[in-house]
Short mmCIF file of C-alpha atoms in Angstrom, two decimals:
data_model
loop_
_atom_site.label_atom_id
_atom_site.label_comp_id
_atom_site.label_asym_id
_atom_site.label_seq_id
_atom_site.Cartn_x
_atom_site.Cartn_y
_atom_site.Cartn_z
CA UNK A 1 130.35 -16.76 -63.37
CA UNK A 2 131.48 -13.60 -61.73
CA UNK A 3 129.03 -10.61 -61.44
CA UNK A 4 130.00 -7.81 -64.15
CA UNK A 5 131.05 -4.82 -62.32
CA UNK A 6 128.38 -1.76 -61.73
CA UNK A 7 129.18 1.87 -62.80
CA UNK A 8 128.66 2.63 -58.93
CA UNK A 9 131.30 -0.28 -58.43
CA UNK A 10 133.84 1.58 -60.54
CA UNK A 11 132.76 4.94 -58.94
CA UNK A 12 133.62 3.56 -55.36
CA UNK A 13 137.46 3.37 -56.43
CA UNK A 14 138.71 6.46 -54.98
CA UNK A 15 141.41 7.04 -57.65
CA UNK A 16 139.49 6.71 -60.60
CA UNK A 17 136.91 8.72 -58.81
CA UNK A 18 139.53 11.79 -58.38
CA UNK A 19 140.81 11.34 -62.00
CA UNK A 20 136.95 10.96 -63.69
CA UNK A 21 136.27 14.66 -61.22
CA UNK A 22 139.06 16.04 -62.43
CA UNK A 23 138.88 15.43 -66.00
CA UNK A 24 134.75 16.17 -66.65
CA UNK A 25 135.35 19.72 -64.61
CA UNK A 26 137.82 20.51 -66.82
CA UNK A 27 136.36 19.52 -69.92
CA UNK A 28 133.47 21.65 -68.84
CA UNK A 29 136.02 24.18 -68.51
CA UNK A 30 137.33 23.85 -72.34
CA UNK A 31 134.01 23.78 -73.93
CA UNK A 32 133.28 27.66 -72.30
CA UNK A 33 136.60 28.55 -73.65
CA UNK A 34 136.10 27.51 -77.32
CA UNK A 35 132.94 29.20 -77.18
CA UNK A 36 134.57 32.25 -75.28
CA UNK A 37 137.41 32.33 -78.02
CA UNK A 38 135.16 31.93 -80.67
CA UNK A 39 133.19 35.42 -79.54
CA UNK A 40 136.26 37.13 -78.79
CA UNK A 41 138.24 37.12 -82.05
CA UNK A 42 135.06 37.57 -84.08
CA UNK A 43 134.32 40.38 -81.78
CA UNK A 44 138.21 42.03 -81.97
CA UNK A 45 137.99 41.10 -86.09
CA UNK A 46 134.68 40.73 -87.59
CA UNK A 47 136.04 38.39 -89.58
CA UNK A 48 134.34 34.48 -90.15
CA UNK A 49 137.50 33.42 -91.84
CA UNK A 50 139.68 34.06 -88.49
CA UNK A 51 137.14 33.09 -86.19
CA UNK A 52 137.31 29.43 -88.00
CA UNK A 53 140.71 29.43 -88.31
CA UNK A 54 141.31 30.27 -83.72
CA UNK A 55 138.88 27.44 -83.54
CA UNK A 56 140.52 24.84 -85.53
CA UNK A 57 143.61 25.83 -83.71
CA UNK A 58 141.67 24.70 -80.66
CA UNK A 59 142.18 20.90 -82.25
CA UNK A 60 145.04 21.20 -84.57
CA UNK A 61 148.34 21.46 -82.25
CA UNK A 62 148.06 18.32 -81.15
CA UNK A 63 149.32 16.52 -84.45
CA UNK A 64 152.54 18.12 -83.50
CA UNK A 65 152.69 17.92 -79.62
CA UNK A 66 151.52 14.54 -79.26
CA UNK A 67 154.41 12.14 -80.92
CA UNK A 68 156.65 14.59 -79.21
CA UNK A 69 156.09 15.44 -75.33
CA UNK A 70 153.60 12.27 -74.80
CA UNK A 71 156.65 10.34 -73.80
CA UNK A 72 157.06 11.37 -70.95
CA UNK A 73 154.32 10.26 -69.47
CA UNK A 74 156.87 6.85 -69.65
CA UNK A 75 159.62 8.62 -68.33
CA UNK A 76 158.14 10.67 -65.19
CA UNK A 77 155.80 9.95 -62.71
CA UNK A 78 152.36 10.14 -64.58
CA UNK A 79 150.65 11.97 -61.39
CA UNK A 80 153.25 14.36 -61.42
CA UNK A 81 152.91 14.73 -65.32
CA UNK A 82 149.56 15.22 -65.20
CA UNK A 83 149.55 17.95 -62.03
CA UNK A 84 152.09 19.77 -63.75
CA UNK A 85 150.52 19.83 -67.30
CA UNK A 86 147.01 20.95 -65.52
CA UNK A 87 149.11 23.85 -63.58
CA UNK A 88 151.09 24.94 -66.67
CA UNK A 89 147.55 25.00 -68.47
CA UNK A 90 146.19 27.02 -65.79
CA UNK A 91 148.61 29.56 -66.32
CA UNK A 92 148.52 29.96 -69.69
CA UNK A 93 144.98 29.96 -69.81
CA UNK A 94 144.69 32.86 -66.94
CA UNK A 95 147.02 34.95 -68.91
CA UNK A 96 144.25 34.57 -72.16
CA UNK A 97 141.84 35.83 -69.87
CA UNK A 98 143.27 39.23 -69.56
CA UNK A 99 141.43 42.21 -70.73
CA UNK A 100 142.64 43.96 -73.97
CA UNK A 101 145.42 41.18 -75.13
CA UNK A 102 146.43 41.65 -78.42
CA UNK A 103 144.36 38.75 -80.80
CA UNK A 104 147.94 37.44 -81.87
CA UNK A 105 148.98 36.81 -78.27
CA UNK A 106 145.60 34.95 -77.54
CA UNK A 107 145.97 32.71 -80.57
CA UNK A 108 149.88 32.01 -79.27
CA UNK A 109 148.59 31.30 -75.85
CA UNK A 110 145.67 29.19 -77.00
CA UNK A 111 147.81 27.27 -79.25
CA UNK A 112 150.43 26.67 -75.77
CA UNK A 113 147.72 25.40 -74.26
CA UNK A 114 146.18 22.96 -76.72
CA UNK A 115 150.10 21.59 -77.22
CA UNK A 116 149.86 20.20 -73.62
CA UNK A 117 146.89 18.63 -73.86
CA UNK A 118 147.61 15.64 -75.13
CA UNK A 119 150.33 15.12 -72.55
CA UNK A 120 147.72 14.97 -69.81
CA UNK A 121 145.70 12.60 -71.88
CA UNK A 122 148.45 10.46 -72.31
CA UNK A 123 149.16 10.41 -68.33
CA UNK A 124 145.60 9.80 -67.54
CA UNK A 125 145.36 6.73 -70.23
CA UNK A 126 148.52 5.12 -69.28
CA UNK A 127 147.40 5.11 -65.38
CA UNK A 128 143.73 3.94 -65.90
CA UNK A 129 144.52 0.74 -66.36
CA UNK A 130 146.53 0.66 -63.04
CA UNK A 131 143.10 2.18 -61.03
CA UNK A 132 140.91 -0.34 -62.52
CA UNK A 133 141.44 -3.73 -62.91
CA UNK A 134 139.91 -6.29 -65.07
CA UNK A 135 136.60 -5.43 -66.61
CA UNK A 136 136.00 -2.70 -63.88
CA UNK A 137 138.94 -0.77 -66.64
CA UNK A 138 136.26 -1.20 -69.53
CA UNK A 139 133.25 0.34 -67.81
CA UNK A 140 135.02 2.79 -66.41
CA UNK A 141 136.74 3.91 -69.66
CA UNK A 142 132.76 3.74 -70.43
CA UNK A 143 131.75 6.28 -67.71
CA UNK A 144 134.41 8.82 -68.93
CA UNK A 145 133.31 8.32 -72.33
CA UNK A 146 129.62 9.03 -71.44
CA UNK A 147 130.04 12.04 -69.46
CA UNK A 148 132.54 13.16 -72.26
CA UNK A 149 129.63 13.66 -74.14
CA UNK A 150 127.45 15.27 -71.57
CA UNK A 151 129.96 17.48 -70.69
CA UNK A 152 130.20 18.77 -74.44
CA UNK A 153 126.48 19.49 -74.62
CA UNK A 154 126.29 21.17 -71.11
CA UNK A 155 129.60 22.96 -71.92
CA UNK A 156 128.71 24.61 -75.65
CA UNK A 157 124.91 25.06 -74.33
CA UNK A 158 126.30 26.59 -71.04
CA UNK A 159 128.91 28.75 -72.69
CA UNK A 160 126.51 30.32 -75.30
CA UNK A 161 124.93 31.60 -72.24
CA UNK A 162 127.41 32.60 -69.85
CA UNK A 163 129.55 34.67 -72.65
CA UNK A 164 126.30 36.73 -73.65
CA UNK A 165 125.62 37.78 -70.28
CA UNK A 166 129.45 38.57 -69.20
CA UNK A 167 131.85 38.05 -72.23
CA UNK A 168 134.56 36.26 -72.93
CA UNK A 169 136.75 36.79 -70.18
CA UNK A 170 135.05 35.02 -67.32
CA UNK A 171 134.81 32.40 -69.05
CA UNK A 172 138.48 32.06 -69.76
CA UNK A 173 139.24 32.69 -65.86
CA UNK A 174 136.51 29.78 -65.78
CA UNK A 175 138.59 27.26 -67.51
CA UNK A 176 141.50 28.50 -65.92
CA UNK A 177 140.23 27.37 -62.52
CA UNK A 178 139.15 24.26 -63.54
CA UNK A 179 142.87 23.38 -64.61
CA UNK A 180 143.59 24.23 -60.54
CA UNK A 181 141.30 22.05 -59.62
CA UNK A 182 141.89 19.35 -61.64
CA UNK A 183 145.42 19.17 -60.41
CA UNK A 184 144.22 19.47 -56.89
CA UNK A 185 141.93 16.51 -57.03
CA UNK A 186 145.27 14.67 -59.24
CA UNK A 187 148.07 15.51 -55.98
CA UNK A 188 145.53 14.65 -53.26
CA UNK A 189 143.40 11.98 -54.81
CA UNK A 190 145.69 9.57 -56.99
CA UNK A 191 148.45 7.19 -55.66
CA UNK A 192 152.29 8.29 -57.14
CA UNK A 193 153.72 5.65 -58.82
CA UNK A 194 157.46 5.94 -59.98
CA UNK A 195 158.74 5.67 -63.82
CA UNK A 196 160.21 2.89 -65.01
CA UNK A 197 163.80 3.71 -65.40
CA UNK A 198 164.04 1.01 -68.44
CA UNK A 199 162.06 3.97 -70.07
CA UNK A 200 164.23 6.78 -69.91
CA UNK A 201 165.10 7.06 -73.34
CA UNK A 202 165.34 10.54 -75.59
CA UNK A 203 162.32 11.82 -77.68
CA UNK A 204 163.22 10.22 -81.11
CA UNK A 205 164.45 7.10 -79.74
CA UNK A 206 161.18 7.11 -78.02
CA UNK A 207 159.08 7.98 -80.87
CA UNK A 208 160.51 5.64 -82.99
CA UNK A 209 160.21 2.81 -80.82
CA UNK A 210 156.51 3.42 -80.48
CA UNK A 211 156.03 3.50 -84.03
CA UNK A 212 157.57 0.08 -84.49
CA UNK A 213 155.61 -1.12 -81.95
CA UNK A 214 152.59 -0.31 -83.76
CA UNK A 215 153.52 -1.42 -87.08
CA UNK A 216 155.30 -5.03 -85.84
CA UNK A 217 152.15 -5.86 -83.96
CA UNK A 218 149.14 -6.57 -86.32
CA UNK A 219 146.43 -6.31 -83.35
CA UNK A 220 147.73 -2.91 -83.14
CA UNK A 221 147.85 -1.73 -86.25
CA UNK A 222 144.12 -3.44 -86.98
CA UNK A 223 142.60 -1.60 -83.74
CA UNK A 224 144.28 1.60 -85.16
CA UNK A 225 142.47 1.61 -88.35
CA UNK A 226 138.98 0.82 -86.99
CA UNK A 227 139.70 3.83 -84.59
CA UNK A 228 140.45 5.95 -87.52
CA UNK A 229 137.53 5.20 -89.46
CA UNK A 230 136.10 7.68 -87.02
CA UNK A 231 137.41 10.27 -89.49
CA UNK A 232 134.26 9.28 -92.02
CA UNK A 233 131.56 9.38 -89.27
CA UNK A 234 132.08 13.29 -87.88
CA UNK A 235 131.34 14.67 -91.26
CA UNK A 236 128.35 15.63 -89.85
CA UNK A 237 129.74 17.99 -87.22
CA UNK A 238 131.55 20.19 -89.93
CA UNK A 239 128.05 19.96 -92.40
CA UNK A 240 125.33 20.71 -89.53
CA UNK A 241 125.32 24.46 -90.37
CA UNK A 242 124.61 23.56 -95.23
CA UNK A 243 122.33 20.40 -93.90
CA UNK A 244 120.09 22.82 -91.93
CA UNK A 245 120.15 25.32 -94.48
CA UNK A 246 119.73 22.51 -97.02
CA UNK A 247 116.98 21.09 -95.15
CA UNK A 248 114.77 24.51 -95.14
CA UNK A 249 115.92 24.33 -91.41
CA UNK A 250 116.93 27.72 -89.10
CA UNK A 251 120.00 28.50 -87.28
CA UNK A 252 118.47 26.98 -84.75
CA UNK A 253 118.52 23.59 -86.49
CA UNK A 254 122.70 23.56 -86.22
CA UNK A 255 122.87 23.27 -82.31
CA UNK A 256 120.06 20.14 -82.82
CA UNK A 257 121.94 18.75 -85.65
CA UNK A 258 125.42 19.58 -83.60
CA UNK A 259 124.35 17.60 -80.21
CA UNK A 260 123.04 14.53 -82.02
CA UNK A 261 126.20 12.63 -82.15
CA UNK A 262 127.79 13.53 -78.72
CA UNK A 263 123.79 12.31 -76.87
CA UNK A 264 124.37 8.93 -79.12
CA UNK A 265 127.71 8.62 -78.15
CA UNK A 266 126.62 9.18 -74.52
CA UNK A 267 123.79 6.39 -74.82
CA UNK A 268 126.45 4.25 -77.08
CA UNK A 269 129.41 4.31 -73.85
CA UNK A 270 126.56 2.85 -71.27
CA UNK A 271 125.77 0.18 -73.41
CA UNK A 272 128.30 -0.96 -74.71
CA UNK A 273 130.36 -0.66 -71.26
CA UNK A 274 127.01 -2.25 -68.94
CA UNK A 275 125.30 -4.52 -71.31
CA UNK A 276 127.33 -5.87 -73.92
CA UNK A 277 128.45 -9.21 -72.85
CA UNK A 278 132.73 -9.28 -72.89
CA UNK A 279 132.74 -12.22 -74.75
CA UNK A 280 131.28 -10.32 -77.75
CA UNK A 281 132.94 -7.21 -77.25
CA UNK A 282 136.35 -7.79 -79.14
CA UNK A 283 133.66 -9.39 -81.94
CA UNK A 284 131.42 -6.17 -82.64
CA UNK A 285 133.89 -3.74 -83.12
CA UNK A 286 134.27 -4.69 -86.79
CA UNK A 287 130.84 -5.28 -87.33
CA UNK A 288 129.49 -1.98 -85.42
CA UNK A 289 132.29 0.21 -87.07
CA UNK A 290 130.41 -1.28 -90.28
CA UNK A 291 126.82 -0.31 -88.94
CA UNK A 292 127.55 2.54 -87.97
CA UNK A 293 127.90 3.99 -91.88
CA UNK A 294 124.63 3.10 -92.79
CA UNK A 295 122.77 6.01 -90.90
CA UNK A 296 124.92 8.67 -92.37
CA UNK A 297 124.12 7.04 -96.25
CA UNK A 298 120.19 6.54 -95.06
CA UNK A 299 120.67 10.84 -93.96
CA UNK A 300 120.95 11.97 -97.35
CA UNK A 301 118.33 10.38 -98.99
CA UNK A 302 115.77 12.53 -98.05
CA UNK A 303 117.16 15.82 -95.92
CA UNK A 304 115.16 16.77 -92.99
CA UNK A 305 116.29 18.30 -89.46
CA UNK A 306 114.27 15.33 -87.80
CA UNK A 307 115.25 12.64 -89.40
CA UNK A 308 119.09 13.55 -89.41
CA UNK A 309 118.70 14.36 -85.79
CA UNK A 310 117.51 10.38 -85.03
CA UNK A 311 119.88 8.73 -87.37
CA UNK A 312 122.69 10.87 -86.46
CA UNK A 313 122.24 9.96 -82.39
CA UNK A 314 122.42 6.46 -83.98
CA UNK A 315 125.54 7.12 -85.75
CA UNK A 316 126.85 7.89 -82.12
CA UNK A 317 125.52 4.82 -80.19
CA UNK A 318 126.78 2.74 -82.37
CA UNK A 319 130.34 4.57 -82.95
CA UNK A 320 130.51 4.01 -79.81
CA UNK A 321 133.05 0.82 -80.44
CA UNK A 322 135.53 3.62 -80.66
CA UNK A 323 135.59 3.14 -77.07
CA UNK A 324 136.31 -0.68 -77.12
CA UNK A 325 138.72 -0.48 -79.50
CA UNK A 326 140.44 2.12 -77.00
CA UNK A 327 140.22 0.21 -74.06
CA UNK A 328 141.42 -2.79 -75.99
CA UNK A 329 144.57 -0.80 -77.65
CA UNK A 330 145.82 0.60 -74.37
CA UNK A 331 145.26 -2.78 -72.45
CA UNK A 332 147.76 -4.82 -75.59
CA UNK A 333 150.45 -1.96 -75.12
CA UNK A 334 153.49 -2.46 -72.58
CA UNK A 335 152.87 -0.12 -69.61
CA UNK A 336 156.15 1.51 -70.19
CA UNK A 337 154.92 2.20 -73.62
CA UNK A 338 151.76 3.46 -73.25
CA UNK A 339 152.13 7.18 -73.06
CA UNK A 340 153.99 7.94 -76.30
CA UNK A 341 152.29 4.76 -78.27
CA UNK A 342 148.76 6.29 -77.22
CA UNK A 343 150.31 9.86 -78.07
CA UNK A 344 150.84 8.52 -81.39
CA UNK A 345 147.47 6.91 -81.54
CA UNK A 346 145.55 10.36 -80.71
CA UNK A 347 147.49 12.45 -83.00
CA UNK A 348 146.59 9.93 -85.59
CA UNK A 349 142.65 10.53 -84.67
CA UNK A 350 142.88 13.85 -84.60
CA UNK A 351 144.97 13.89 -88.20
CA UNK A 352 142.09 11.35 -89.30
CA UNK A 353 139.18 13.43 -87.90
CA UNK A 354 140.46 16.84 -89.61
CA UNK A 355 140.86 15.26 -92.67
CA UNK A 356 137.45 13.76 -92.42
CA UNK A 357 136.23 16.93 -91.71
CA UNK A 358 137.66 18.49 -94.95
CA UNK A 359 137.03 16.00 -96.86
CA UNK A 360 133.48 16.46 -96.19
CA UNK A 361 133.26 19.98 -96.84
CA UNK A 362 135.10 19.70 -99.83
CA UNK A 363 132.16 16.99 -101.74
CA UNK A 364 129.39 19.00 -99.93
CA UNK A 365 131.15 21.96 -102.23
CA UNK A 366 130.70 19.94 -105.34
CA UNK A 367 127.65 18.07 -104.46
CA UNK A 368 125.56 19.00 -101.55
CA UNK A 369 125.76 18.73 -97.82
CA UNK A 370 123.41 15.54 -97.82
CA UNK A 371 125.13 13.90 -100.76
CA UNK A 372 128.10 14.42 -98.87
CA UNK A 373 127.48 12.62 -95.50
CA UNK A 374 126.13 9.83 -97.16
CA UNK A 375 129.05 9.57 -99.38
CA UNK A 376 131.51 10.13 -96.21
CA UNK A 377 129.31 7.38 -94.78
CA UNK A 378 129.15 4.50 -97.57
CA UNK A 379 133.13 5.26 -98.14
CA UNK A 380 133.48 4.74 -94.15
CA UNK A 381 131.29 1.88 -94.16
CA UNK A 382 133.38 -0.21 -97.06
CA UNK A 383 136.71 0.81 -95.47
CA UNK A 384 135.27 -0.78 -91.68
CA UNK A 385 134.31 -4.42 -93.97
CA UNK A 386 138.56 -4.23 -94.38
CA UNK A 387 139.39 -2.92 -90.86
CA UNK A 388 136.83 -5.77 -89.41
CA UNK A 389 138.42 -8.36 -91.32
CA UNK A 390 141.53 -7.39 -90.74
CA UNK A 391 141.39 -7.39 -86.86
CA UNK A 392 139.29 -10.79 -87.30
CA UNK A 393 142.77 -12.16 -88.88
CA UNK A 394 144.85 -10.35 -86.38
CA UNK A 395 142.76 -11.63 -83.37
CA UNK A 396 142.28 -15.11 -84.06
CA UNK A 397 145.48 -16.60 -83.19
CA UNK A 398 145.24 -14.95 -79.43
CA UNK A 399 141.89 -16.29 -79.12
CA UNK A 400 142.85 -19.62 -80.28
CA UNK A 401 145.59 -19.39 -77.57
CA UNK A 402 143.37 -18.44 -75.08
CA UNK A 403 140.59 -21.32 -75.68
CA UNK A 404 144.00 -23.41 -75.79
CA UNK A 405 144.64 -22.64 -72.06
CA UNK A 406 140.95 -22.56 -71.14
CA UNK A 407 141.05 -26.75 -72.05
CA UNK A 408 144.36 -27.70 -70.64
CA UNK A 409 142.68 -26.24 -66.99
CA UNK A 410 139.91 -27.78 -67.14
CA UNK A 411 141.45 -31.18 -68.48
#
């Protein structure tokens, strides 16, 4: 049996190693700016209400942007969609950085930027799978997932810092390098590929043939909904701030309660990348998406800022079959699919994960926080029993296929 590739394996492919640069400098890059935006219209407006409503904008756009521009990372060169997308950000995000712009033209801007985001994403997806072949595509998708989560800790904790000793603006022309770079490392360090022409098709045609795609393939549509259930198990991002308080905890509590998921899901990517064996990989998604409810319901049982803090790093190592089911989804879609069916995909999550969010807030209203994520958690954990069935049933004839083959070699 062939050795499973090493992280430093993966590392040694020059393209992914340009693309992974690129995309954890500039992630870096976005994490100062939410915190830098965050400062500056509460600064400007005193106001909580419009300070929460900028940040959400920070996530929102997308449900819009996605379905519509992520096509064409099908129909153009993805390098060149993805150097343009990082220049166009840079550009918008240099013109945020300006002293004294009016709050309204900040928001617009932000909200510009945001809109392209999932355009690059889209790019970068589609052309992974191209840079790494075979499993080397799994542990790499791994890697970027891990430092993902590094980079979100580093990148709040570091922006905290850096806007209270210069302010907001620095921080903007921050993230507005980073976009430079990022398409620097793209044009010099990743191979151009051409488009399919068979692909050149307009937006709703395009659209509409990735949501059949979707819905006529039941592997699809299976992997979807475990990747949704996601939605259930980020409650506790949007409760951190009434679980501290409910817990008797401090402000300081929040940032504790904040990083817990994003270390597990950090710990979660190397494992499940490096150590799980491949032949149970497409089996524990189901029953992982199912584990991974029962640390949120065991959180509100008895509220306290250590205990939430170890079962919710749990909650992230072992959501970490998000990650599979990604790296599975994008490897069963056509290449000249992928951008606008993953575009789809992500503006699904994101729909999913706001709604989670909400939904969350609005028991911990009528309950408490605690009662909340564990009731976010037992309703995820019942809807993953479906999903895991459901992708069982969808599986099962490709697997049966594929032990059909195995025999007929070897007979």
């Amino acid at each position: 049996m062939a050795n499973r590739p090493t992280i430093r394996e993966v590392v040694a492919v020059a393209e992914f190693r340009a693309l992974w640069i690129a995309h954890a400098q500039s992630r870096l890059g976005d994490q100062l700016a939410r915190v830098a935006i965050a400062v500056l219209v509460f600064d400007r407006t005193e106001s909580a209400l419009l300070t929460a409503v900028t940040y959400a904008l920070s996530f929102l756009p997308p449900l819009v942007s996605a379905p519509l521009l992520t096509g064409l990372a099908d129909r153009f060169p993805r390098r060149t969609v993805m150097v343009v997308t990082e220049l166009g950000r840079a550009a918008l995000t240099a013109a945020m950085a300006i002293p004294g712009l009016p709050i309204v033209a900040v928001v617009l801007l932000l909200v510009a930027v945001v809109s392209l985001q999932p355009l690059y994403s889209a790019a970068r997806n589609a052309l992974l799978p191209d840079v790494l072949e075979g499993d080397r595509y799994v542990v790499g998708v791994g890697l970027a997932s891990a430092t993902d989560s590094v980079v979100q800790v580093l990148g709040f904790a570091a922006g905290g810092v850096l806007v209270s000793l210069t302010g907001s603006h620095l921080a903007l022309g921050i993230n507005a390098a980073t976009f430079v770079v990022s398409a620097t490392l793209v044009r010099t360090g990743v191979r151009h590929r051409d488009a399919s022409a068979a692909t050149r098709r307009s937006v709703g045609r395009s659209v509409s043939a990735g949501v059949r795609l979707i819905w006529s393939d039941h592997r699809l549509r299976s992997l979807l909904s475990l990747l949704y259930l996601y939605g259930f198990y980020l409650a506790p991002e949007g409760l951190a701030a009434p679980y501290a308080a409910q817990a008797g905890a401090g402000d300081a509590a929040v940032g504790l309660l904040m990083a817990a998921d994003p270390v597990g899901a950090m710990i979660g990517s190397v494992l499940l990348s490096r150590w799980l064996p491949v032949r149970w990989r497409s089996r524990s998604m189901g029953p992982l998406a199912v584990a991974s409810a029962v640390p949120l319901a065991m959180s509100a049982l008895y509220p306290s800022v250590p205990g939430a803090v170890v079962l919710w790093v749990l909650v992230g190592v072992l959501s970490s079959y998000t990650m599979l089911v990604h790296a599975t989804f994008v490897r069963l879609v056509p290449d000249d699919r992928r951008g606008q069916v993953i575009g789809l995909a992500s503006a699904g999550l994101q729909a999913a994960q706001g709604l989670g969010v909400a939904a969350a807030g609005v028991l911990a209203e009528v309950t408490t926080a605690a009662t909340s994520v564990g009731l976010m958690g037992a309703a995820g954990g019942l809807l993953a029993v479906l999903a895991g069935r459901s992708w069982i049933r969808a599986e099962r004839p490709a697997r049966a296929a594929g032990t059909d083959r195995s025999r007929s070699t070897h007979s």
